[in-house]
């Protein structure tokens, strides 16, 4: 046998050992904390240029890490956006394309059991998972409660929103609330038990988040801090309102106070992470679940066009930043499109958790992109389908089409030059429209029709005479 054969074998052996060592080092099981606001506008954090609401703690995440200027969620309203985040898969793949109704008796009204949550994926990898705040993925406690979906602890509410003042929480048991609006007034649940109201909701969630970090500091954890602020109703305490005596519009003033309360909470969580020396072990992300509904809560999405619910950028491009001390560069601005689905994609990849066969994640591990190690784009395209609105959006590079799928004319925008989507270029570049439409057709083949009726399908309440 020629001598080079042994030499080659040795080289392969050395390479193989090196590779497995690198492979082993990659499974490092970082913690992940995702702080998600509800209906926060793109322009309502300091790191996106907000002037009238100081958000120093939220901004510190961008300063100590990466600000993603093109961060998308999977859908421009709460429920489907969260279903996407929670599974790291487009929710249209599994029929979660509407805001679920609050139906504690209906096990089909929410996240199908055919999908796995990030918490379910992370559990076999040794993670302890908690959700604090809004769930909104099903109110049927025996099957849809967060602790039936991979979470080890829950402190929050099952529905799509909540009142903030403890004295307004008048319904003890979550399963007794009839419909969405009553669900806003239930007591919060700690795991499966109703808890007597304690304090202003945002502060209450922040307390619980600090406690979560303290209690779980010694093992890998995933914390979803799911503030319902600044979703309506607009309610804030004097402590926070007093910070905004110079804002005249009462709606904007209360909204600002609510965002300020979140910022305080973010600061306390960051401090707790530092106190336990966990900064280098913890990826901390901040984002909103959809664009601001500007007329409802006085949020702002400028310079983006459109609001919550829209396929314009203002509907589903959100404030998006993440830090990971020692691993991500500090103060970097990343402009390629990323998605909320990537947060799960990142932690699942880093944890070494297995992904079920036949259900690949749409979310990718963002870390190599954010460090600059991978210069490519994380996604071939960003997709949105709004079944009930007869609408698709597809973005590739800076080009975006909006297209009705039951007939109608497509629009094309160049987001690089026209962030506000004011000049329709479809007639000038029909080939581009066709290319993006081909991507849409391909993607749409992988989707299902919505699996349940949504809030919009409820009979309209009769107005009192
Ligand atoms: Ca929302």
XYZ file of C-alpha atoms and ligand atoms in Angstrom, residues 37-40 76-79 82 134 231 288-291 308, ligand 1:
17
model
C -44.104 44.126 22.572
C -47.645 44.154 21.284
C -48.582 46.678 18.581
C -45.469 48.806 19.093
C -49.288 41.898 10.462
C -51.611 40.966 13.362
C -50.941 39.351 16.724
C -52.068 35.716 16.643
C -46.931 34.828 17.309
C -49.667 37.322 26.412
C -51.777 47.238 22.898
C -42.834 43.986 18.213
C -45.387 41.393 17.097
C -46.695 43.607 14.276
C -46.740 47.213 13.131
C -51.030 46.905 11.676
Ca -50.155 42.774 18.153
